[in-house]
Structure formats: structure tokens, C-alpha cells
PDB file of C-alpha atoms in Angstrom:
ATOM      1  CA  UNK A 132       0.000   0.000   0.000  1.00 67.00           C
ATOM      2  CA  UNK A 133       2.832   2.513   0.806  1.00 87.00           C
ATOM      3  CA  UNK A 134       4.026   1.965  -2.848  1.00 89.00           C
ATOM      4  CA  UNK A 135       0.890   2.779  -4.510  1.00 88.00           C
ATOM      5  CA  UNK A 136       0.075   6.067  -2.103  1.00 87.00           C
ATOM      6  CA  UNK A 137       4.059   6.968  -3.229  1.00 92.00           C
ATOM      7  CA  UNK A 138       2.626   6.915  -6.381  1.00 94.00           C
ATOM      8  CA  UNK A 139      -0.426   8.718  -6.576  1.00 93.00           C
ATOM      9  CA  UNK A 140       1.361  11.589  -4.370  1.00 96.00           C
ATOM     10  CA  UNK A 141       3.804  11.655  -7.341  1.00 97.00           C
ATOM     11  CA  UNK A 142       0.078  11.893  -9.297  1.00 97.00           C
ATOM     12  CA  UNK A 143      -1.602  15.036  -7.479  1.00 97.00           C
ATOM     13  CA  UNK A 144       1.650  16.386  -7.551  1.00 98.00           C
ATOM     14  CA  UNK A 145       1.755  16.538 -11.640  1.00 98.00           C
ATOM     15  CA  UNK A 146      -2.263  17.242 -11.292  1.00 98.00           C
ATOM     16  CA  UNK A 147      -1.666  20.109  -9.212  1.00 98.00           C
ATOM     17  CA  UNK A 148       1.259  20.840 -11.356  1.00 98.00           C
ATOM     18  CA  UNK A 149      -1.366  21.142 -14.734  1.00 97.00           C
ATOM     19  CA  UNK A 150      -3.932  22.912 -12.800  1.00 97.00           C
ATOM     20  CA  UNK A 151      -1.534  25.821 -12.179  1.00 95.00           C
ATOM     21  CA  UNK A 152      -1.642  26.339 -16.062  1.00 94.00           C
ATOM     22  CA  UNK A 153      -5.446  25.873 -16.105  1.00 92.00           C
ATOM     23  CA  UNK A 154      -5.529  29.595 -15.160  1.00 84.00           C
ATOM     24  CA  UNK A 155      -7.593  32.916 -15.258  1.00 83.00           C
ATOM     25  CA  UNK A 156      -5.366  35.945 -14.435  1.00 78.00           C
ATOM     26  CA  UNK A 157      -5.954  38.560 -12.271  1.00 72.00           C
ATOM     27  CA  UNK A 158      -4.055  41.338 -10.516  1.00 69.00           C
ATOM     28  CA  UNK A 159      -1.774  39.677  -7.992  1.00 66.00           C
ATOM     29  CA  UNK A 160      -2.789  35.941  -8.735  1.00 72.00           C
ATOM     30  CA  UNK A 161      -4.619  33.656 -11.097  1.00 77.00           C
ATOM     31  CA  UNK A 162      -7.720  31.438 -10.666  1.00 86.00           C
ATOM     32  CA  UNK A 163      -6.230  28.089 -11.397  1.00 94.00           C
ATOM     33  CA  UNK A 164      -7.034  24.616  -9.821  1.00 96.00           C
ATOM     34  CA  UNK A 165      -4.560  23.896  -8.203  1.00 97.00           C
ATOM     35  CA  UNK A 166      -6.725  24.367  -5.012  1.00 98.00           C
ATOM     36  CA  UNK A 167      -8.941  21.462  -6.485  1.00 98.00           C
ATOM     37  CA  UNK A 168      -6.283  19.079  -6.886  1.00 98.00           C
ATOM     38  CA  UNK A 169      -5.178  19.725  -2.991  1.00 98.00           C
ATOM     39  CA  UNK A 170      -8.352  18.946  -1.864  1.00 98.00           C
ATOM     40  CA  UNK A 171      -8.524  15.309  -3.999  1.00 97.00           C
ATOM     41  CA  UNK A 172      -5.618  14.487  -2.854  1.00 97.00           C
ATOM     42  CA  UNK A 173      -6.432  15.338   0.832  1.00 96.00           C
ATOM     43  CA  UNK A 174      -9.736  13.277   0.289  1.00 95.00           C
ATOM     44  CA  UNK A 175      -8.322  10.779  -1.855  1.00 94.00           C
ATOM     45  CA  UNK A 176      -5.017  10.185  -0.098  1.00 93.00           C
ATOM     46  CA  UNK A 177      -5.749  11.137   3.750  1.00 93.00           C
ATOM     47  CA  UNK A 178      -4.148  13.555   5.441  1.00 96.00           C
ATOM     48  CA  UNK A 179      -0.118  12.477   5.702  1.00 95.00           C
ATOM     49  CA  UNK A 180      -0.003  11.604   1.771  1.00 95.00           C
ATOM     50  CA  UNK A 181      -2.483  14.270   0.587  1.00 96.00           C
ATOM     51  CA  UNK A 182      -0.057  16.543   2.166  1.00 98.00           C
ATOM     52  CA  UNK A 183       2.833  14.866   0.990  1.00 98.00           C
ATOM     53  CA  UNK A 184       1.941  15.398  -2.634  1.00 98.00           C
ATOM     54  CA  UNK A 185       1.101  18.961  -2.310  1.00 98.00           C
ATOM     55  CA  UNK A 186       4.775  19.200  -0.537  1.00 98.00           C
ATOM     56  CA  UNK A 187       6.328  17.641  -3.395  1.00 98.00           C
ATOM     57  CA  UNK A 188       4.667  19.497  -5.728  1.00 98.00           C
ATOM     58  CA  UNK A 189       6.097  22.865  -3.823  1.00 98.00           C
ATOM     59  CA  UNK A 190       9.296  21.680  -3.514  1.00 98.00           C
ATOM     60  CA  UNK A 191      10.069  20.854  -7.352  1.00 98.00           C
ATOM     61  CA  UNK A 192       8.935  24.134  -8.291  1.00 98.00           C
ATOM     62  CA  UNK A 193      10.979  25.951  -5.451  1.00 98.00           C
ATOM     63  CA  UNK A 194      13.681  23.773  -6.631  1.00 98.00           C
ATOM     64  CA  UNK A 195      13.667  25.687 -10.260  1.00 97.00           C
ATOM     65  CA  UNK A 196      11.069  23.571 -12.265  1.00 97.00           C
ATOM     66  CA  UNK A 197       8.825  26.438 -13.919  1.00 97.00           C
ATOM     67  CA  UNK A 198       5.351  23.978 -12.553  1.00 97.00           C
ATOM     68  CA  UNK A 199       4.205  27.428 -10.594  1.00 95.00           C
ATOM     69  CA  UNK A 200       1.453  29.466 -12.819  1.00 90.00           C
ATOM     70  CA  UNK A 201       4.702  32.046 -13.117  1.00 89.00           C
ATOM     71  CA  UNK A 202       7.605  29.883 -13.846  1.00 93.00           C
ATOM     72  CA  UNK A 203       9.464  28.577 -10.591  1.00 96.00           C
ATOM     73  CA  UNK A 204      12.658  28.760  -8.317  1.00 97.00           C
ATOM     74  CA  UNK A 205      13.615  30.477  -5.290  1.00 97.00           C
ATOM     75  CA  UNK A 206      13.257  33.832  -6.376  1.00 96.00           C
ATOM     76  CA  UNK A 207       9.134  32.541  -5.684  1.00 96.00           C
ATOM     77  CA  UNK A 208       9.300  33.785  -2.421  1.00 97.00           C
ATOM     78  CA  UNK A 209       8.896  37.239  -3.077  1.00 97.00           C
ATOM     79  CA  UNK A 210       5.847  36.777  -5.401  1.00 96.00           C
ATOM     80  CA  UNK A 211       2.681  37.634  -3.349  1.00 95.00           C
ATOM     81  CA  UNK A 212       1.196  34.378  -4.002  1.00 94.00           C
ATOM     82  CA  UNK A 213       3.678  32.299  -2.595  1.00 97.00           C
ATOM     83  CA  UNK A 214       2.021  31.864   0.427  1.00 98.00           C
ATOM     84  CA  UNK A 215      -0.563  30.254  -1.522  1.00 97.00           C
ATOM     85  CA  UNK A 216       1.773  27.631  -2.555  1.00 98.00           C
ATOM     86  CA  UNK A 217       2.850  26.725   0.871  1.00 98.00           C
ATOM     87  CA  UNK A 218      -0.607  26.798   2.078  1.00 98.00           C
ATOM     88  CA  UNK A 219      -1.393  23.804  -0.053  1.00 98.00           C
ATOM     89  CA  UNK A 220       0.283  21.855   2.039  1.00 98.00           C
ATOM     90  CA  UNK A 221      -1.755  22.020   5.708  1.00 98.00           C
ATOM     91  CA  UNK A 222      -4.598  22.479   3.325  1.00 98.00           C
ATOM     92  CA  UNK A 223      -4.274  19.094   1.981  1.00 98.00           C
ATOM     93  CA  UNK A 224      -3.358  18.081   5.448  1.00 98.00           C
ATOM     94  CA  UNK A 225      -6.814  19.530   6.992  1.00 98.00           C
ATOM     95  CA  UNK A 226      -8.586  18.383   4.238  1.00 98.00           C
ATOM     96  CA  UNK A 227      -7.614  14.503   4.766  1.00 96.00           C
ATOM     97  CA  UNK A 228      -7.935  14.592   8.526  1.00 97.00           C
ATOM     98  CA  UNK A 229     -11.558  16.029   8.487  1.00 97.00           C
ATOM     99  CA  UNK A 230     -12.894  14.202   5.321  1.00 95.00           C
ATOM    100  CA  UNK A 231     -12.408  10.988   7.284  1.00 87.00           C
ATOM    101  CA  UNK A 232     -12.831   8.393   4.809  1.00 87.00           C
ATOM    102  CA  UNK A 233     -14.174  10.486   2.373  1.00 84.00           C
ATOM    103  CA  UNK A 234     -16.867   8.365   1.183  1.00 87.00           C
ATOM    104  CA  UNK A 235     -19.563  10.808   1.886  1.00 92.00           C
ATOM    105  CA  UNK A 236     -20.220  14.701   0.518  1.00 95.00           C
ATOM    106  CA  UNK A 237     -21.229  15.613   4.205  1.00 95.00           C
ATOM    107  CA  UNK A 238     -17.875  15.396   5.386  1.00 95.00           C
ATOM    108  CA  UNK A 239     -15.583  16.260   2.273  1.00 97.00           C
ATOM    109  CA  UNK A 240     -17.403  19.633   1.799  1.00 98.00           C
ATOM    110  CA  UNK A 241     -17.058  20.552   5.286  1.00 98.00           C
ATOM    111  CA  UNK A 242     -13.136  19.250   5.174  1.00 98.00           C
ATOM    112  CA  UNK A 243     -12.408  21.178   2.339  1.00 98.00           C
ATOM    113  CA  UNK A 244     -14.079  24.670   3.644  1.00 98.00           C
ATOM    114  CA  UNK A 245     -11.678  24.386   6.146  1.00 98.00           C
ATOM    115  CA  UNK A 246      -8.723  23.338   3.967  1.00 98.00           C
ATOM    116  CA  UNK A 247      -9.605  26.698   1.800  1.00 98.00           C
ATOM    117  CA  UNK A 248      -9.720  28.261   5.086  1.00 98.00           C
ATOM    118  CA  UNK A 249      -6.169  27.047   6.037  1.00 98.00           C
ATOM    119  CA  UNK A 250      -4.982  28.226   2.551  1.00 98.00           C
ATOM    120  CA  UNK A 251      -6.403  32.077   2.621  1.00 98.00           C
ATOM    121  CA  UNK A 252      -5.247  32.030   6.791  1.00 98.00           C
ATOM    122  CA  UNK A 253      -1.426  31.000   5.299  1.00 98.00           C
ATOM    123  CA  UNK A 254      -1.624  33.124   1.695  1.00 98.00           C
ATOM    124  CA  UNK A 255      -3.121  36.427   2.834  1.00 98.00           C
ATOM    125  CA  UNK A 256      -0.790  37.411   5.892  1.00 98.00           C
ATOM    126  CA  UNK A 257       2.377  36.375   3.001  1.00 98.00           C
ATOM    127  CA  UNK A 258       0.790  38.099   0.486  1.00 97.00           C
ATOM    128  CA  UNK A 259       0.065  41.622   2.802  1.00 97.00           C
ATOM    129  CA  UNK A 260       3.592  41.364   3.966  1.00 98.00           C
ATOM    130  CA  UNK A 261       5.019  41.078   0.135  1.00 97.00           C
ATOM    131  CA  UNK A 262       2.785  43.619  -0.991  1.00 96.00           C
ATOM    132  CA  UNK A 263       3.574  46.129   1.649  1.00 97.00           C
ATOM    133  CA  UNK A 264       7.093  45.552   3.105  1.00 96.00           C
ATOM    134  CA  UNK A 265       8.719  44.443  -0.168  1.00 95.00           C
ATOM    135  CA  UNK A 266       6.986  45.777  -3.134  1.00 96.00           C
ATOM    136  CA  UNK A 267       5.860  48.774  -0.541  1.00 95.00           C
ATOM    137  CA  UNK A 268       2.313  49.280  -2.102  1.00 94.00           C
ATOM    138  CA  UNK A 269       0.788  50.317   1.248  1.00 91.00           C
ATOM    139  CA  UNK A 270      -2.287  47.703   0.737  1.00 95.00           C
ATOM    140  CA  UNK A 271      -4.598  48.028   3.660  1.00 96.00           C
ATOM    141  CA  UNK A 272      -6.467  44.574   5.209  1.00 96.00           C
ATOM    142  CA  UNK A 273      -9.324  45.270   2.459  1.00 96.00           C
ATOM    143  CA  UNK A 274      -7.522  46.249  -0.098  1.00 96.00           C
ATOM    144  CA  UNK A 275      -5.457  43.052   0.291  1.00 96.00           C
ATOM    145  CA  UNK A 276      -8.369  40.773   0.805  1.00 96.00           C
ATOM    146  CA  UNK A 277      -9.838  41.825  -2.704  1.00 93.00           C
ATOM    147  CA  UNK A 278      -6.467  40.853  -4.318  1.00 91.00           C
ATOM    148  CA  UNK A 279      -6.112  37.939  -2.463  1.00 93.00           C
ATOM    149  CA  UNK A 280      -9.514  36.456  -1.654  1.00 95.00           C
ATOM    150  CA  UNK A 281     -12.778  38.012  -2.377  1.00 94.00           C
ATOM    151  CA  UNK A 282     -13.038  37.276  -6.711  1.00 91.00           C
ATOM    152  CA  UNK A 283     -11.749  33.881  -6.099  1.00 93.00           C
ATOM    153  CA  UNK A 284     -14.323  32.978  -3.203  1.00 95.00           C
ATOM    154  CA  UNK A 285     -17.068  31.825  -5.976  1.00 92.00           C
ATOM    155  CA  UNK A 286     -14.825  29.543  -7.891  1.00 92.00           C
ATOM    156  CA  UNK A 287     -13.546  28.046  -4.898  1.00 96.00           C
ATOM    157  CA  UNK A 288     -17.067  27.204  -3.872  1.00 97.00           C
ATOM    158  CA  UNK A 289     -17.651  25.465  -7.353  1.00 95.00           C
ATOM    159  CA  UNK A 290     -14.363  23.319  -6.922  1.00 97.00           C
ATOM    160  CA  UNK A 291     -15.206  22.435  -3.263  1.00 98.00           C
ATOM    161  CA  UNK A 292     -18.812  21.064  -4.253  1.00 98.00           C
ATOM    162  CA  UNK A 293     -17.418  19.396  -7.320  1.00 97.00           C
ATOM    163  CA  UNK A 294     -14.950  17.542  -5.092  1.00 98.00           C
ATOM    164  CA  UNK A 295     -17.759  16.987  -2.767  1.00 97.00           C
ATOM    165  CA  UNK A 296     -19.555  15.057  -5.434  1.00 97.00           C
ATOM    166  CA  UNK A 297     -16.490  13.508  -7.102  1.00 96.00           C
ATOM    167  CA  UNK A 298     -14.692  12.075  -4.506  1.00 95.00           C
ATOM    168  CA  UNK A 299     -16.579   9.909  -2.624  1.00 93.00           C
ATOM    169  CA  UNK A 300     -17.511   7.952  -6.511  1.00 92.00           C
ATOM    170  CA  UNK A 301     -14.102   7.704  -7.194  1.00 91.00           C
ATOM    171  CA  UNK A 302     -12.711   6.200  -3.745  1.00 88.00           C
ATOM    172  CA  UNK A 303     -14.723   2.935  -4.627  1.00 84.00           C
ATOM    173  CA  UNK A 304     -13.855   3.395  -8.383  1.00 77.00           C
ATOM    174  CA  UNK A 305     -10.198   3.869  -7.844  1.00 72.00           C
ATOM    175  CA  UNK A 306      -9.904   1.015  -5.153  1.00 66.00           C
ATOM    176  CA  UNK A 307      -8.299   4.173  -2.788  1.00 62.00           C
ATOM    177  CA  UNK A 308      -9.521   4.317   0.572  1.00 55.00           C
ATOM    178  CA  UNK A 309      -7.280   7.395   2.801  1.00 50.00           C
ATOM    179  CA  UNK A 310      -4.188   5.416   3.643  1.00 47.00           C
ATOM    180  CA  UNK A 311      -3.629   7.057   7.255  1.00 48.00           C
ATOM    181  CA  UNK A 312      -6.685   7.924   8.285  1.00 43.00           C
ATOM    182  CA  UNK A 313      -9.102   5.860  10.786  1.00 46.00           C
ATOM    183  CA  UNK A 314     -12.831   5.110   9.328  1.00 42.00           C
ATOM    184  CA  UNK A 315     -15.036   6.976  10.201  1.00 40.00           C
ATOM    185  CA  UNK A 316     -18.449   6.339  12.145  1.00 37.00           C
TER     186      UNK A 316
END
């Protein structure tokens, strides 16, 4: 079993790779899916190998692989959505401890509402402080949550209800069941 859950976190690492480059721009960031891919792979892989993937898929494009929606490398870290990028990871970690084994939409959508809210509570703070300490554009808590949060709110409630739907028929499909989580009542 450790094998195949090696495997599919080297999977949601390439999907969240490719949904980085499904993208909509905006000002500071993009609407991609990458967000969707971290919460099937914190459904689908439980909580230790959901994050795991996302982790992966961080540090190969930190490494210098352009697999970010703006290339890749170091230099990252002083892009406003960086913070993003790291939030995947407790994201996917949240996500696969709430959604239990996953098998029903009355605990994934709950799981990954709170995932999303791991990734703006990570994101936002790294985004104000790029914004306004290194780029210096005086952004004020508003200001910063309209770059940062309020457009992308709607599309992040379409992904969360299509991986509400979506992964508890693939679980039996794919023959995955969360590798390190306990079943839930």
C-alpha cells in the first residue's frame, strides 16, 4: 500500500502541477485549480499523503522547475502568491484529517471549507507582507483581501462542491480508501 500512495502523491503532484496552467489571471494571482487538486488528494489520499503530494509538488517548483502558474525557483518567495503555494500543504493536510474516509459529501465539503480556510489564513498574511514591506504598495487589510480572496471565493465554492460530489464515486472506483486515516463512524 505505501508503494501505490508513493505513487499517486507523485500523481496530485503533476495534477496540481497542470492545474496551475489551467488559469484565469488577475491582478496579484490567477484562478487556477490547483486548489482542487489539494483537496482530492487530501480526500483521496488522507491527510499524511495528501499533504505529501502537495509538498512535493512545492518543492520541485521551489527547486527551479517552472510547474508554478509564473515559472518557478527560489526567487518565488517574493511573489505575493507564494504563500498560496505553501498553504497547499496544511490544506491538503486539513482536508484529509476532516474528510475521514471520504466516502460521503457531508464530510468532504465541510473538510475542504476548512482546507480553503487554512490556505487564505497561510496566503493572505504572506501576500500583505510582500505587498507592503517588499513591493511597498501600502495595501490596507481590504484592499489586500480583494487581491487575495474576495473574486476567487465563488470559484472556490464550485471546486469544493465538485470535489464533494467527485470524490466519494471515485474512492470505490479507484480502489483508494485514505491510507492514514481511521474510518469513520
Amino acid at each position: 500500500m505505501k508503494t501505490k500512495a508513493l505513487i499517486l502523491c507523485a500523481l496530485f503532484a503533476a495534477l496540481t502541477a497542470v492545474g496551475a496552467f489551467i488559469k484565469v489571471p488577475f491582478l496579484y494571482s490567477s484562478i487556477t485549480l490547483q486548489f482542487f487538486f489539494t483537496a482530492l488528494a487530501g480526500v483521496l489520499l488522507g491527510a499524511r499523503y495528501g499533504a505529501l503530494s502537495q509538498l512535493v509538488y512545492v518543492a520541485l517548483g521551489l527547486a527551479g522547475l517552472p510547474i508554478f502558474t509564473s515559472g518557478g525557483g527560489l526567487g518565488y518567495f517574493l511573489y505575493p502568491t507564494c504563500g498560496f503555494l505553501l498553504g497547499l500543504i496544511p490544506a491538503a493536510w486539513v482536508i484529509g484529517t476532516l474528510a475521514g474516509d471520504g466516502r460521503s459529501m457531508k464530510r468532504v465539503v465541510p473538510a475542504a471549507l476548512a482546507g480553503l480556510a487554512v490556505l487564505y489564513a497561510v496566503g493572505l498574511p504572506y501576500m500583505a507582507f510582500i505587498l507592503n514591506v517588499y513591493m511597498g504598495k501600502g495595501m490596507n487589510i481590504g484592499a489586500v483581501l480583494m487581491a487575495g480572496m474576495v473574486p476567487f471565493l465563488p470559484g472556490d465554492m464550485v471546486k469544493i462542491i465538485v470535489v464533494g460530489v467527485l470524490a466519494p464515486k471515485l474512492l470505490p472506483r479507484l480502489h483508494l480508501r485514505p491510507v492514514d486515516t481511521k474510518a469513520s463512524s
